[in-house]
Amino acid sequence: MIVYDKEDMKKTKEGCYPTLSCLYSIIPRDVRLHMERVGVYAKVFYEYLEQQHPELVAPLNHEIDDCIQDLYTLHDVGRAFVPVRFQNKAGGLTDEEFEQVKKHTILTADTLDSVYKLPFTDIVKMHLYNISMYHHEKYDGTGYPFGIQGEQIPIEARICSLADAFDGMTSWKPYRKNMGLDTVKRIILEEAGKQFQPTLSLAFVECIDNMPMDMDASWEAQAGQYFSKEKDIFR
């Protein structure tokens, strides 16, 4: 569970930022909006799996059930330590710049250690590490940062990979227009066994019509529920 009583929060090694929301505030706004959309999509998908395919999420510790959206929102928390000039650069990245951006996965531990007190139990923190560090791994082993494959990739990261890709395909980018849902479904099925776990790909396509697709207009009014509870949101 996530706790809000200061006495229950554990000190970290470095403590450069007093709270998680202070750290979160330094991430570029467009990246935060992406993170928050992924949090919503992953929560919808996770709840769909619990109802329709419970065997797929059985390995997870269900202490995290009440904070799923918060955990998946933080999937890109390592971007706080990536230079701003490389993030969402119009016109695309050079190979060197892309390598810098890719480091946001392995920067997860250092990033969270920079917060003076984290509102996490150790179990929740472990799941956040799994989501943040492994959500760019691919089922066929061609992802990053470690090139692991199949069920070596934690299940929570395999779920995040689909939600992250879904947002990437359906949200506006400076270099291309967003894709229609029929195209998205086709691509996700084509990537079954490549980027995504096949059974999860099929389940995600089943779930796509449940996804809220009109969030951006009122997003800032709806998002940040977790961070506002810290009482010091910097948005």
PDB file of C-alpha atoms in Angstrom, residues 3-11 117-120:
ATOM      1  CA  VAL A   3       1.021   5.529   2.999  1.00  0.00           C
ATOM      2  CA  TYR A   4       0.539   9.219   3.693  1.00  0.00           C
ATOM      3  CA  ASP A   5       1.467   9.453   7.373  1.00  0.00           C
ATOM      4  CA  LYS A   6       4.953  10.970   7.584  1.00  0.00           C
ATOM      5  CA  GLU A   7       5.887   8.629  10.400  1.00  0.00           C
ATOM      6  CA  ASP A   8       5.309   5.639   8.112  1.00  0.00           C
ATOM      7  CA  MET A   9       7.474   7.002   5.305  1.00  0.00           C
ATOM      8  CA  LYS A  10      11.013   5.681   4.985  1.00  0.00           C
ATOM      9  CA  LYS A  11      14.030   7.882   4.451  1.00  0.00           C
ATOM     10  CA  LYS A 117      10.942  10.230   2.064  1.00  0.00           C
ATOM     11  CA  LEU A 118       8.965   7.882  -0.152  1.00  0.00           C
ATOM     12  CA  PRO A 119       5.332   6.990   0.620  1.00  0.00           C
ATOM     13  CA  PHE A 120       5.873   3.330  -0.301  1.00  0.00           C
TER      14      PHE A 120
END
